[in-house]
């Protein structure tokens, strides 16, 4: 029961990123590129590359957290991504563009304003740091694999003088 | 992590990676060109032009207005080699936007699509003003353009007019259009004035070179 909040945090953050990636990946990339063009901090020359890379990072990172596979690695990746989002969104939030549609879930997903997403990114950042701080996660692939990995050394001990 | 779990991890990683990459790609909407629409009342250029441009646009959208000079410059530069068609893509929750498209559609029925198109973009601030309610502003412009006011008025109320607009909107949505303006130049999609300015001309040049 003590593990439940950690599981919920992992599923919430993972689900959010996976959904954001999914909505962008299933739409033509030019749409997300057009959304990014609205953020002045991003250089236009790199927009096509960013528009192609970010949805994959969101999708794979989000699914990594949902499944609990390499949780700390994907938490670290998504922490970096969230820091990037916060950097990009800070300008529009404090220059009166906070009520615009942020385009974070593509145009077909849930519509959040820039300010709403900015606040959500801060929450996600703290949750991701919590996830990063833990080495074990309930109901995760990591746990399953670690248990299997640990079973061999235990057997080894029993045959190499572990018992009299 | 123990060394014995490494092959297991690698195997799971490979399987998961492949599945996770294949899944969104299989649901992806393509940027393939829309079927060649032959809406000649809203097309410019020869029907057998080597390059086809289809624009999904919204008369109420400032970016579409901003993109208009760029589109016109492209049509001037590649005159005779490009067939351009305008497709309706209004904001579905904005009745002014939908009625503006209806006005353009009704002007097209009387062969005056382009003058109405230009006026709707140039006078966006006028007809979108909250002071101008209803269809009055469009009826006034129709009269100024010399359209038959009775036929225009009937057309503005007709279900078929809105059905046509809705069909084009649905067609656009099926192609992955969400923002306006979205232009399909052959098999490539350009969304917004920035992409249009950065790549449309280069792409047309490339297509023309390939065609030779």
GROMACS .gro file of N, CA and C in nm, chain B residues 23-178:
model
  468
  187UNK      N    1   0.407   0.093  -3.355
  187UNK     CA    2   0.268   0.123  -3.319
  187UNK      C    3   0.221   0.262  -3.366
  188UNK      N    4   0.289   0.372  -3.326
  188UNK     CA    5   0.238   0.502  -3.372
  188UNK      C    6   0.250   0.520  -3.523
  189UNK      N    7   0.354   0.457  -3.582
  189UNK     CA    8   0.371   0.472  -3.728
  189UNK      C    9   0.255   0.409  -3.803
  190UNK      N   10   0.200   0.300  -3.748
  190UNK     CA   11   0.090   0.234  -3.818
  190UNK      C   12  -0.039   0.316  -3.811
  191UNK      N   13  -0.048   0.406  -3.714
  191UNK     CA   14  -0.167   0.490  -3.701
  191UNK      C   15  -0.146   0.628  -3.764
  192UNK      N   16  -0.027   0.654  -3.812
  192UNK     CA   17   0.008   0.788  -3.859
  192UNK      C   18  -0.071   0.827  -3.982
  193UNK      N   19  -0.121   0.952  -3.979
  193UNK     CA   20  -0.184   1.005  -4.099
  193UNK      C   21  -0.073   1.049  -4.193
  194UNK      N   22  -0.086   1.016  -4.318
  194UNK     CA   23   0.024   1.049  -4.409
  194UNK      C   24   0.013   1.193  -4.456
  195UNK      N   25   0.122   1.244  -4.508
  195UNK     CA   26   0.121   1.376  -4.568
  195UNK      C   27   0.096   1.364  -4.718
  196UNK      N   28   0.035   1.255  -4.758
  196UNK     CA   29   0.011   1.234  -4.901
  196UNK      C   30  -0.087   1.338  -4.954
  197UNK      N   31  -0.082   1.367  -5.084
  197UNK     CA   32  -0.166   1.474  -5.137
  197UNK      C   33  -0.313   1.434  -5.139
  198UNK      N   34  -0.400   1.529  -5.126
  198UNK     CA   35  -0.542   1.498  -5.134
  198UNK      C   36  -0.578   1.460  -5.277
  199UNK      N   37  -0.688   1.387  -5.296
  199UNK     CA   38  -0.728   1.354  -5.433
  199UNK      C   39  -0.752   1.484  -5.511
  200UNK      N   40  -0.710   1.483  -5.635
  200UNK     CA   41  -0.716   1.605  -5.716
  200UNK      C   42  -0.857   1.662  -5.721
  201UNK      N   43  -0.882   1.770  -5.651
  201UNK     CA   44  -1.017   1.827  -5.659
  201UNK      C   45  -1.031   1.910  -5.787
  202UNK      N   46  -1.141   1.897  -5.851
  202UNK     CA   47  -1.164   1.976  -5.973
  202UNK      C   48  -1.275   2.077  -5.946
  203UNK      N   49  -1.248   2.166  -5.851
  203UNK     CA   50  -1.347   2.270  -5.819
  203UNK      C   51  -1.304   2.393  -5.899
  204UNK      N   52  -1.341   2.394  -6.027
  204UNK     CA   53  -1.282   2.496  -6.113
  204UNK      C   54  -1.325   2.639  -6.077
  205UNK      N   55  -1.439   2.651  -6.008
  205UNK     CA   56  -1.477   2.786  -5.967
  205UNK      C   57  -1.382   2.839  -5.860
  206UNK      N   58  -1.308   2.748  -5.796
  206UNK     CA   59  -1.214   2.789  -5.693
  206UNK      C   60  -1.072   2.746  -5.727
  207UNK      N   61  -1.046   2.724  -5.856
  207UNK     CA   62  -0.912   2.685  -5.899
  207UNK      C   63  -0.852   2.791  -5.990
  208UNK      N   64  -0.719   2.796  -5.989
  208UNK     CA   65  -0.647   2.887  -6.078
  208UNK      C   66  -0.540   2.804  -6.147
  209UNK      N   67  -0.527   2.819  -6.278
  209UNK     CA   68  -0.423   2.748  -6.352
  209UNK      C   69  -0.480   2.642  -6.442
  210UNK      N   70  -0.397   2.592  -6.534
  210UNK     CA   71  -0.445   2.490  -6.629
  210UNK      C   72  -0.471   2.357  -6.560
  211UNK      N   73  -0.576   2.287  -6.606
  211UNK     CA   74  -0.614   2.159  -6.545
  211UNK      C   75  -0.504   2.054  -6.558
  212UNK      N   76  -0.421   2.066  -6.664
  212UNK     CA   77  -0.315   1.966  -6.685
  212UNK      C   78  -0.178   2.016  -6.634
  213UNK      N   79  -0.181   2.112  -6.543
  213UNK     CA   80  -0.055   2.167  -6.491
  213UNK      C   81   0.025   2.056  -6.422
  214UNK      N   82   0.159   2.061  -6.434
  214UNK     CA   83   0.239   1.952  -6.374
  214UNK      C   84   0.238   1.953  -6.221
  215UNK      N   85   0.208   2.069  -6.164
  215UNK     CA   86   0.210   2.077  -6.018
  215UNK      C   87   0.073   2.119  -5.967
  216UNK      N   88   0.029   2.047  -5.865
  216UNK     CA   89  -0.100   2.082  -5.806
  216UNK      C   90  -0.082   2.132  -5.664
  217UNK      N   91  -0.142   2.247  -5.636
  217UNK     CA   92  -0.140   2.302  -5.500
  217UNK      C   93  -0.284   2.305  -5.450
  218UNK      N   94  -0.305   2.249  -5.332
  218UNK     CA   95  -0.438   2.256  -5.269
  218UNK      C   96  -0.420   2.324  -5.134
  219UNK      N   97  -0.493   2.433  -5.115
  219UNK     CA   98  -0.481   2.505  -4.989
  219UNK      C   99  -0.608   2.487  -4.906
  220UNK      N  100  -0.591   2.441  -4.781
  220UNK     CA  101  -0.700   2.440  -4.684
  220UNK      C  102  -0.685   2.567  -4.603
  221UNK      N  103  -0.784   2.655  -4.617
  221UNK     CA  104  -0.769   2.787  -4.557
  221UNK      C  105  -0.896   2.831  -4.487
  222UNK      N  106  -0.879   2.931  -4.402
  222UNK     CA  107  -0.990   2.982  -4.322
  222UNK      C  108  -0.989   3.135  -4.335
  223UNK      N  109  -1.099   3.191  -4.384
  223UNK     CA  110  -1.105   3.337  -4.406
  223UNK      C  111  -1.090   3.416  -4.276
  224UNK      N  112  -1.119   3.352  -4.162
  224UNK     CA  113  -1.114   3.424  -4.035
  224UNK      C  114  -0.976   3.419  -3.970
  225UNK      N  115  -0.886   3.340  -4.025
  225UNK     CA  116  -0.757   3.317  -3.958
  225UNK      C  117  -0.652   3.417  -4.003
  226UNK      N  118  -0.589   3.487  -3.905
  226UNK     CA  119  -0.488   3.588  -3.939
  226UNK      C  120  -0.368   3.530  -4.015
  227UNK      N  121  -0.327   3.407  -3.981
  227UNK     CA  122  -0.212   3.347  -4.051
  227UNK      C  123  -0.244   3.322  -4.198
  228UNK      N  124  -0.372   3.287  -4.225
  228UNK     CA  125  -0.412   3.263  -4.365
  228UNK      C  126  -0.404   3.394  -4.443
  229UNK      N  127  -0.445   3.501  -4.378
  229UNK     CA  128  -0.439   3.633  -4.441
  229UNK      C  129  -0.292   3.670  -4.468
  230UNK      N  130  -0.208   3.641  -4.369
  230UNK     CA  131  -0.065   3.670  -4.380
  230UNK      C  132  -0.001   3.589  -4.493
  231UNK      N  133  -0.054   3.468  -4.515
  231UNK     CA  134   0.006   3.381  -4.618
  231UNK      C  135  -0.040   3.416  -4.759
  232UNK      N  136  -0.148   3.492  -4.771
  232UNK     CA  137  -0.205   3.520  -4.903
  232UNK      C  138  -0.106   3.580  -5.003
  233UNK      N  139  -0.030   3.685  -4.963
  233UNK     CA  140   0.066   3.741  -5.061
  233UNK      C  141   0.169   3.637  -5.107
  234UNK      N  142   0.207   3.547  -5.016
  234UNK     CA  143   0.307   3.443  -5.053
  234UNK      C  144   0.246   3.347  -5.155
  235UNK      N  145   0.121   3.309  -5.132
  235UNK     CA  146   0.054   3.216  -5.225
  235UNK      C  147   0.042   3.283  -5.362
  236UNK      N  148   0.001   3.411  -5.359
  236UNK     CA  149  -0.018   3.481  -5.488
  236UNK      C  150   0.115   3.497  -5.562
  237UNK      N  151   0.222   3.522  -5.484
  237UNK     CA  152   0.353   3.536  -5.547
  237UNK      C  153   0.394   3.404  -5.613
  238UNK      N  154   0.365   3.293  -5.547
  238UNK     CA  155   0.397   3.161  -5.605
  238UNK      C  156   0.319   3.138  -5.733
  239UNK      N  157   0.189   3.175  -5.730
  239UNK     CA  158   0.104   3.153  -5.848
  239UNK      C  159   0.149   3.240  -5.965
  240UNK      N  160   0.196   3.363  -5.932
  240UNK     CA  161   0.246   3.452  -6.039
  240UNK      C  162   0.374   3.394  -6.099
  241UNK      N  163   0.465   3.352  -6.009
  241UNK     CA  164   0.595   3.303  -6.055
  241UNK      C  165   0.583   3.176  -6.139
  242UNK      N  166   0.491   3.087  -6.100
  242UNK     CA  167   0.481   2.958  -6.169
  242UNK      C  168   0.353   2.950  -6.252
  243UNK      N  169   0.310   3.062  -6.303
  243UNK     CA  170   0.188   3.069  -6.382
  243UNK      C  171   0.196   2.971  -6.501
  244UNK      N  172   0.089   2.897  -6.521
  244UNK     CA  173   0.086   2.800  -6.632
  244UNK      C  174   0.140   2.664  -6.593
  245UNK      N  175   0.215   2.657  -6.483
  245UNK     CA  176   0.273   2.528  -6.442
  245UNK      C  177   0.210   2.475  -6.314
  246UNK      N  178   0.117   2.554  -6.260
  246UNK     CA  179   0.058   2.518  -6.131
  246UNK      C  180  -0.094   2.527  -6.139
  247UNK      N  181  -0.160   2.426  -6.083
  247UNK     CA  182  -0.306   2.433  -6.066
  247UNK      C  183  -0.331   2.447  -5.916
  248UNK      N  184  -0.388   2.562  -5.878
  248UNK     CA  185  -0.413   2.591  -5.736
  248UNK      C  186  -0.562   2.580  -5.708
  249UNK      N  187  -0.598   2.513  -5.600
  249UNK     CA  188  -0.739   2.503  -5.561
  249UNK      C  189  -0.755   2.541  -5.415
  250UNK      N  190  -0.855   2.622  -5.390
  250UNK     CA  191  -0.887   2.665  -5.253
  250UNK      C  192  -0.988   2.568  -5.193
  251UNK      N  193  -0.963   2.521  -5.072
  251UNK     CA  194  -1.055   2.432  -5.001
  251UNK      C  195  -1.098   2.499  -4.869
  252UNK      N  196  -1.225   2.482  -4.835
  252UNK     CA  197  -1.277   2.543  -4.712
  252UNK      C  198  -1.229   2.468  -4.588
  253UNK      N  199  -1.180   2.544  -4.490
  253UNK     CA  200  -1.145   2.482  -4.361
  253UNK      C  201  -1.172   2.583  -4.249
  254UNK      N  202  -1.301   2.617  -4.228
  254UNK     CA  203  -1.332   2.719  -4.126
  254UNK      C  204  -1.317   2.666  -3.985
  255UNK      N  205  -1.323   2.759  -3.888
  255UNK     CA  206  -1.327   2.717  -3.748
  255UNK      C  207  -1.468   2.666  -3.724
  256UNK      N  208  -1.481   2.542  -3.678
  256UNK     CA  209  -1.614   2.483  -3.666
  256UNK      C  210  -1.698   2.543  -3.554
  257UNK      N  211  -1.633   2.605  -3.457
  257UNK     CA  212  -1.710   2.662  -3.345
  257UNK      C  213  -1.728   2.813  -3.359
  258UNK      N  214  -1.704   2.866  -3.479
  258UNK     CA  215  -1.713   3.010  -3.502
  258UNK      C  216  -1.808   3.033  -3.620
  259UNK      N  217  -1.930   3.080  -3.587
  259UNK     CA  218  -2.031   3.091  -3.693
  259UNK      C  219  -1.994   3.197  -3.796
  260UNK      N  220  -1.923   3.302  -3.753
  260UNK     CA  221  -1.879   3.405  -3.849
  260UNK      C  222  -1.784   3.345  -3.953
  261UNK      N  223  -1.695   3.261  -3.905
  261UNK     CA  224  -1.599   3.198  -3.994
  261UNK      C  225  -1.673   3.108  -4.095
  262UNK      N  226  -1.768   3.031  -4.046
  262UNK     CA  227  -1.844   2.941  -4.135
  262UNK      C  228  -1.925   3.022  -4.237
  263UNK      N  229  -1.988   3.132  -4.190
  263UNK     CA  230  -2.067   3.214  -4.283
  263UNK      C  231  -1.980   3.286  -4.386
  264UNK      N  232  -1.859   3.319  -4.348
  264UNK     CA  233  -1.767   3.380  -4.446
  264UNK      C  234  -1.738   3.279  -4.557
  265UNK      N  235  -1.719   3.154  -4.518
  265UNK     CA  236  -1.695   3.051  -4.619
  265UNK      C  237  -1.819   3.028  -4.705
  266UNK      N  238  -1.936   3.038  -4.641
  266UNK     CA  239  -2.060   3.025  -4.717
  266UNK      C  240  -2.071   3.139  -4.819
  267UNK      N  241  -2.032   3.259  -4.777
  267UNK     CA  242  -2.037   3.375  -4.869
  267UNK      C  243  -1.946   3.350  -4.989
  268UNK      N  244  -1.826   3.296  -4.962
  268UNK     CA  245  -1.733   3.268  -5.072
  268UNK      C  246  -1.789   3.159  -5.164
  269UNK      N  247  -1.851   3.059  -5.102
  269UNK     CA  248  -1.909   2.948  -5.179
  269UNK      C  249  -2.024   3.000  -5.267
  270UNK      N  250  -2.105   3.090  -5.211
  270UNK     CA  251  -2.219   3.145  -5.287
  270UNK      C  252  -2.171   3.241  -5.396
  271UNK      N  253  -2.062   3.312  -5.369
  271UNK     CA  254  -2.004   3.398  -5.474
  271UNK      C  255  -1.948   3.310  -5.586
  272UNK      N  256  -1.890   3.194  -5.548
  272UNK     CA  257  -1.837   3.101  -5.648
  272UNK      C  258  -1.948   3.051  -5.740
  273UNK      N  259  -2.067   3.032  -5.682
  273UNK     CA  260  -2.182   2.984  -5.761
  273UNK      C  261  -2.218   3.084  -5.870
  274UNK      N  262  -2.181   3.211  -5.849
  274UNK     CA  263  -2.210   3.314  -5.950
  274UNK      C  264  -2.081   3.359  -6.020
  275UNK      N  265  -1.978   3.277  -6.009
  275UNK     CA  266  -1.852   3.305  -6.079
  275UNK      C  267  -1.770   3.418  -6.021
  276UNK      N  268  -1.794   3.453  -5.896
  276UNK     CA  269  -1.719   3.564  -5.836
  276UNK      C  270  -1.646   3.520  -5.708
  277UNK      N  271  -1.592   3.399  -5.712
  277UNK     CA  272  -1.525   3.350  -5.591
  277UNK      C  273  -1.405   3.438  -5.556
  278UNK      N  274  -1.321   3.467  -5.656
  278UNK     CA  275  -1.193   3.532  -5.625
  278UNK      C  276  -1.210   3.673  -5.571
  279UNK      N  277  -1.301   3.756  -5.629
  279UNK     CA  278  -1.320   3.889  -5.567
  279UNK      C  279  -1.369   3.878  -5.423
  280UNK      N  280  -1.459   3.782  -5.396
  280UNK     CA  281  -1.509   3.764  -5.259
  280UNK      C  282  -1.396   3.713  -5.168
  281UNK      N  283  -1.317   3.621  -5.219
  281UNK     CA  284  -1.202   3.565  -5.146
  281UNK      C  285  -1.109   3.678  -5.103
  282UNK      N  286  -1.075   3.765  -5.200
  282UNK     CA  287  -0.981   3.874  -5.169
  282UNK      C  288  -1.042   3.969  -5.066
  283UNK      N  289  -1.170   4.000  -5.082
  283UNK     CA  290  -1.234   4.094  -4.989
  283UNK      C  291  -1.239   4.034  -4.848
  284UNK      N  292  -1.271   3.905  -4.839
  284UNK     CA  293  -1.282   3.841  -4.706
  284UNK      C  294  -1.148   3.846  -4.632
  285UNK      N  295  -1.040   3.827  -4.704
  285UNK     CA  296  -0.909   3.835  -4.638
  285UNK      C  297  -0.871   3.981  -4.607
  286UNK      N  298  -0.891   4.068  -4.706
  286UNK     CA  299  -0.851   4.208  -4.685
  286UNK      C  300  -0.934   4.276  -4.576
  287UNK      N  301  -1.061   4.239  -4.566
  287UNK     CA  302  -1.150   4.307  -4.471
  287UNK      C  303  -1.184   4.219  -4.351
  288UNK      N  304  -1.089   4.134  -4.315
  288UNK     CA  305  -1.110   4.043  -4.202
  288UNK      C  306  -1.159   4.118  -4.077
  289UNK      N  307  -1.095   4.232  -4.050
  289UNK     CA  308  -1.131   4.310  -3.931
  289UNK      C  309  -1.272   4.367  -3.939
  290UNK      N  310  -1.319   4.393  -4.061
  290UNK     CA  311  -1.451   4.454  -4.080
  290UNK      C  312  -1.561   4.351  -4.052
  291UNK      N  313  -1.559   4.240  -4.124
  291UNK     CA  314  -1.669   4.144  -4.109
  291UNK      C  315  -1.659   4.061  -3.981
  292UNK      N  316  -1.538   4.056  -3.921
  292UNK     CA  317  -1.526   3.983  -3.795
  292UNK      C  318  -1.561   4.071  -3.675
  293UNK      N  319  -1.580   4.198  -3.699
  293UNK     CA  320  -1.610   4.290  -3.589
  293UNK      C  321  -1.738   4.247  -3.516
  294UNK      N  322  -1.737   4.251  -3.383
  294UNK     CA  323  -1.859   4.212  -3.308
  294UNK      C  324  -1.975   4.307  -3.336
  295UNK      N  325  -1.945   4.423  -3.393
  295UNK     CA  326  -2.050   4.519  -3.427
  295UNK      C  327  -2.134   4.471  -3.545
  296UNK      N  328  -2.074   4.384  -3.628
  296UNK     CA  329  -2.145   4.338  -3.747
  296UNK      C  330  -2.199   4.197  -3.723
  297UNK      N  331  -2.324   4.188  -3.690
  297UNK     CA  332  -2.386   4.059  -3.663
  297UNK      C  333  -2.461   4.008  -3.788
  298UNK      N  334  -2.480   3.878  -3.796
  298UNK     CA  335  -2.558   3.819  -3.905
  298UNK      C  336  -2.488   3.824  -4.039
  299UNK      N  337  -2.566   3.802  -4.144
  299UNK     CA  338  -2.511   3.793  -4.280
  299UNK      C  339  -2.511   3.927  -4.354
  300UNK      N  340  -2.558   4.033  -4.286
  300UNK     CA  341  -2.574   4.163  -4.351
  300UNK      C  342  -2.448   4.209  -4.423
  301UNK      N  343  -2.335   4.194  -4.354
  301UNK     CA  344  -2.208   4.242  -4.409
  301UNK      C  345  -2.172   4.166  -4.538
  302UNK      N  346  -2.204   4.038  -4.544
  302UNK     CA  347  -2.173   3.959  -4.664
  302UNK      C  348  -2.269   3.994  -4.778
  303UNK      N  349  -2.395   4.020  -4.743
  303UNK     CA  350  -2.493   4.059  -4.845
  303UNK      C  351  -2.455   4.194  -4.907
  304UNK      N  352  -2.406   4.285  -4.823
  304UNK     CA  353  -2.363   4.417  -4.874
  304UNK      C  354  -2.248   4.401  -4.974
  305UNK      N  355  -2.151   4.317  -4.937
  305UNK     CA  356  -2.036   4.297  -5.025
  305UNK      C  357  -2.078   4.227  -5.154
  306UNK      N  358  -2.171   4.132  -5.141
  306UNK     CA  359  -2.220   4.062  -5.261
  306UNK      C  360  -2.281   4.163  -5.358
  307UNK      N  361  -2.358   4.257  -5.303
  307UNK     CA  362  -2.420   4.361  -5.387
  307UNK      C  363  -2.311   4.447  -5.450
  308UNK      N  364  -2.210   4.481  -5.372
  308UNK     CA  365  -2.100   4.564  -5.424
  308UNK      C  366  -2.025   4.493  -5.536
  309UNK      N  367  -2.021   4.360  -5.530
  309UNK     CA  368  -1.951   4.283  -5.634
  309UNK      C  369  -2.041   4.255  -5.755
  310UNK      N  370  -2.164   4.300  -5.747
  310UNK     CA  371  -2.256   4.284  -5.859
  310UNK      C  372  -2.322   4.147  -5.864
  311UNK      N  373  -2.330   4.078  -5.752
  311UNK     CA  374  -2.396   3.946  -5.751
  311UNK      C  375  -2.547   3.964  -5.739
  312UNK      N  376  -2.619   3.865  -5.788
  312UNK     CA  377  -2.765   3.867  -5.775
  312UNK      C  378  -2.800   3.851  -5.626
  313UNK      N  379  -2.855   3.956  -5.564
  313UNK     CA  380  -2.875   3.950  -5.418
  313UNK      C  381  -2.973   3.842  -5.374
  314UNK      N  382  -3.076   3.818  -5.453
  314UNK     CA  383  -3.175   3.717  -5.413
  314UNK      C  384  -3.114   3.578  -5.414
  315UNK      N  385  -3.043   3.548  -5.524
  315UNK     CA  386  -2.980   3.416  -5.536
  315UNK      C  387  -2.873   3.398  -5.428
  316UNK      N  388  -2.799   3.506  -5.402
  316UNK     CA  389  -2.694   3.500  -5.300
  316UNK      C  390  -2.755   3.474  -5.162
  317UNK      N  391  -2.863   3.547  -5.132
  317UNK     CA  392  -2.931   3.531  -5.003
  317UNK      C  393  -2.984   3.389  -4.985
  318UNK      N  394  -3.045   3.335  -5.091
  318UNK     CA  395  -3.099   3.198  -5.084
  318UNK      C  396  -2.985   3.098  -5.061
  319UNK      N  397  -2.878   3.120  -5.135
  319UNK     CA  398  -2.761   3.030  -5.124
  319UNK      C  399  -2.704   3.034  -4.982
  320UNK      N  400  -2.703   3.154  -4.922
  320UNK     CA  401  -2.647   3.169  -4.786
  320UNK      C  402  -2.729   3.094  -4.681
  321UNK      N  403  -2.852   3.062  -4.716
  321UNK     CA  404  -2.939   2.990  -4.621
  321UNK      C  405  -2.946   2.840  -4.655
  322UNK      N  406  -2.896   2.803  -4.772
  322UNK     CA  407  -2.915   2.665  -4.819
  322UNK      C  408  -2.828   2.564  -4.744
  323UNK      N  409  -2.887   2.451  -4.715
  323UNK     CA  410  -2.815   2.344  -4.644
  323UNK      C  411  -2.698   2.293  -4.726
  324UNK      N  412  -2.717   2.289  -4.861
  324UNK     CA  413  -2.613   2.234  -4.950
  324UNK      C  414  -2.483   2.314  -4.936
  325UNK      N  415  -2.499   2.445  -4.918
  325UNK     CA  416  -2.380   2.531  -4.906
  325UNK      C  417  -2.296   2.486  -4.787
  326UNK      N  418  -2.361   2.468  -4.674
  326UNK     CA  419  -2.290   2.431  -4.552
  326UNK      C  420  -2.242   2.286  -4.558
  327UNK      N  421  -2.319   2.204  -4.632
  327UNK     CA  422  -2.280   2.064  -4.648
  327UNK      C  423  -2.147   2.056  -4.725
  328UNK      N  424  -2.138   2.139  -4.831
  328UNK     CA  425  -2.016   2.141  -4.912
  328UNK      C  426  -1.895   2.183  -4.827
  329UNK      N  427  -1.916   2.285  -4.744
  329UNK     CA  428  -1.808   2.335  -4.658
  329UNK      C  429  -1.768   2.225  -4.558
  330UNK      N  430  -1.868   2.161  -4.501
  330UNK     CA  431  -1.841   2.056  -4.404
  330UNK      C  432  -1.767   1.938  -4.468
  331UNK      N  433  -1.807   1.904  -4.590
  331UNK     CA  434  -1.740   1.793  -4.660
  331UNK      C  435  -1.592   1.823  -4.679
  332UNK      N  436  -1.563   1.947  -4.720
  332UNK     CA  437  -1.423   1.982  -4.742
  332UNK      C  438  -1.346   1.983  -4.611
  333UNK      N  439  -1.413   2.030  -4.506
  333UNK     CA  440  -1.350   2.033  -4.373
  333UNK      C  441  -1.316   1.890  -4.329
  334UNK      N  442  -1.411   1.799  -4.350
  334UNK     CA  443  -1.389   1.658  -4.311
  334UNK      C  444  -1.279   1.595  -4.396
  335UNK      N  445  -1.279   1.631  -4.523
  335UNK     CA  446  -1.175   1.578  -4.612
  335UNK      C  447  -1.037   1.625  -4.565
  336UNK      N  448  -1.031   1.753  -4.528
  336UNK     CA  449  -0.905   1.809  -4.478
  336UNK      C  450  -0.862   1.740  -4.350
  337UNK      N  451  -0.957   1.721  -4.261
  337UNK     CA  452  -0.925   1.657  -4.133
  337UNK      C  453  -0.873   1.515  -4.155
  338UNK      N  454  -0.934   1.446  -4.250
  338UNK     CA  455  -0.889   1.308  -4.280
  338UNK      C  456  -0.746   1.307  -4.333
  339UNK      N  457  -0.706   1.418  -4.393
  339UNK     CA  458  -0.569   1.427  -4.446
  339UNK      C  459  -0.470   1.475  -4.340
  340UNK      N  460  -0.521   1.504  -4.220
  340UNK     CA  461  -0.431   1.548  -4.113
  340UNK      C  462  -0.424   1.699  -4.098
  341UNK      N  463  -0.516   1.770  -4.164
  341UNK     CA  464  -0.513   1.917  -4.151
  341UNK      C  465  -0.572   1.955  -4.015
  342UNK      N  466  -0.497   2.033  -3.938
  342UNK     CA  467  -0.550   2.084  -3.812
  342UNK      C  468  -0.530   2.235  -3.801
   0.00000   0.00000   0.00000
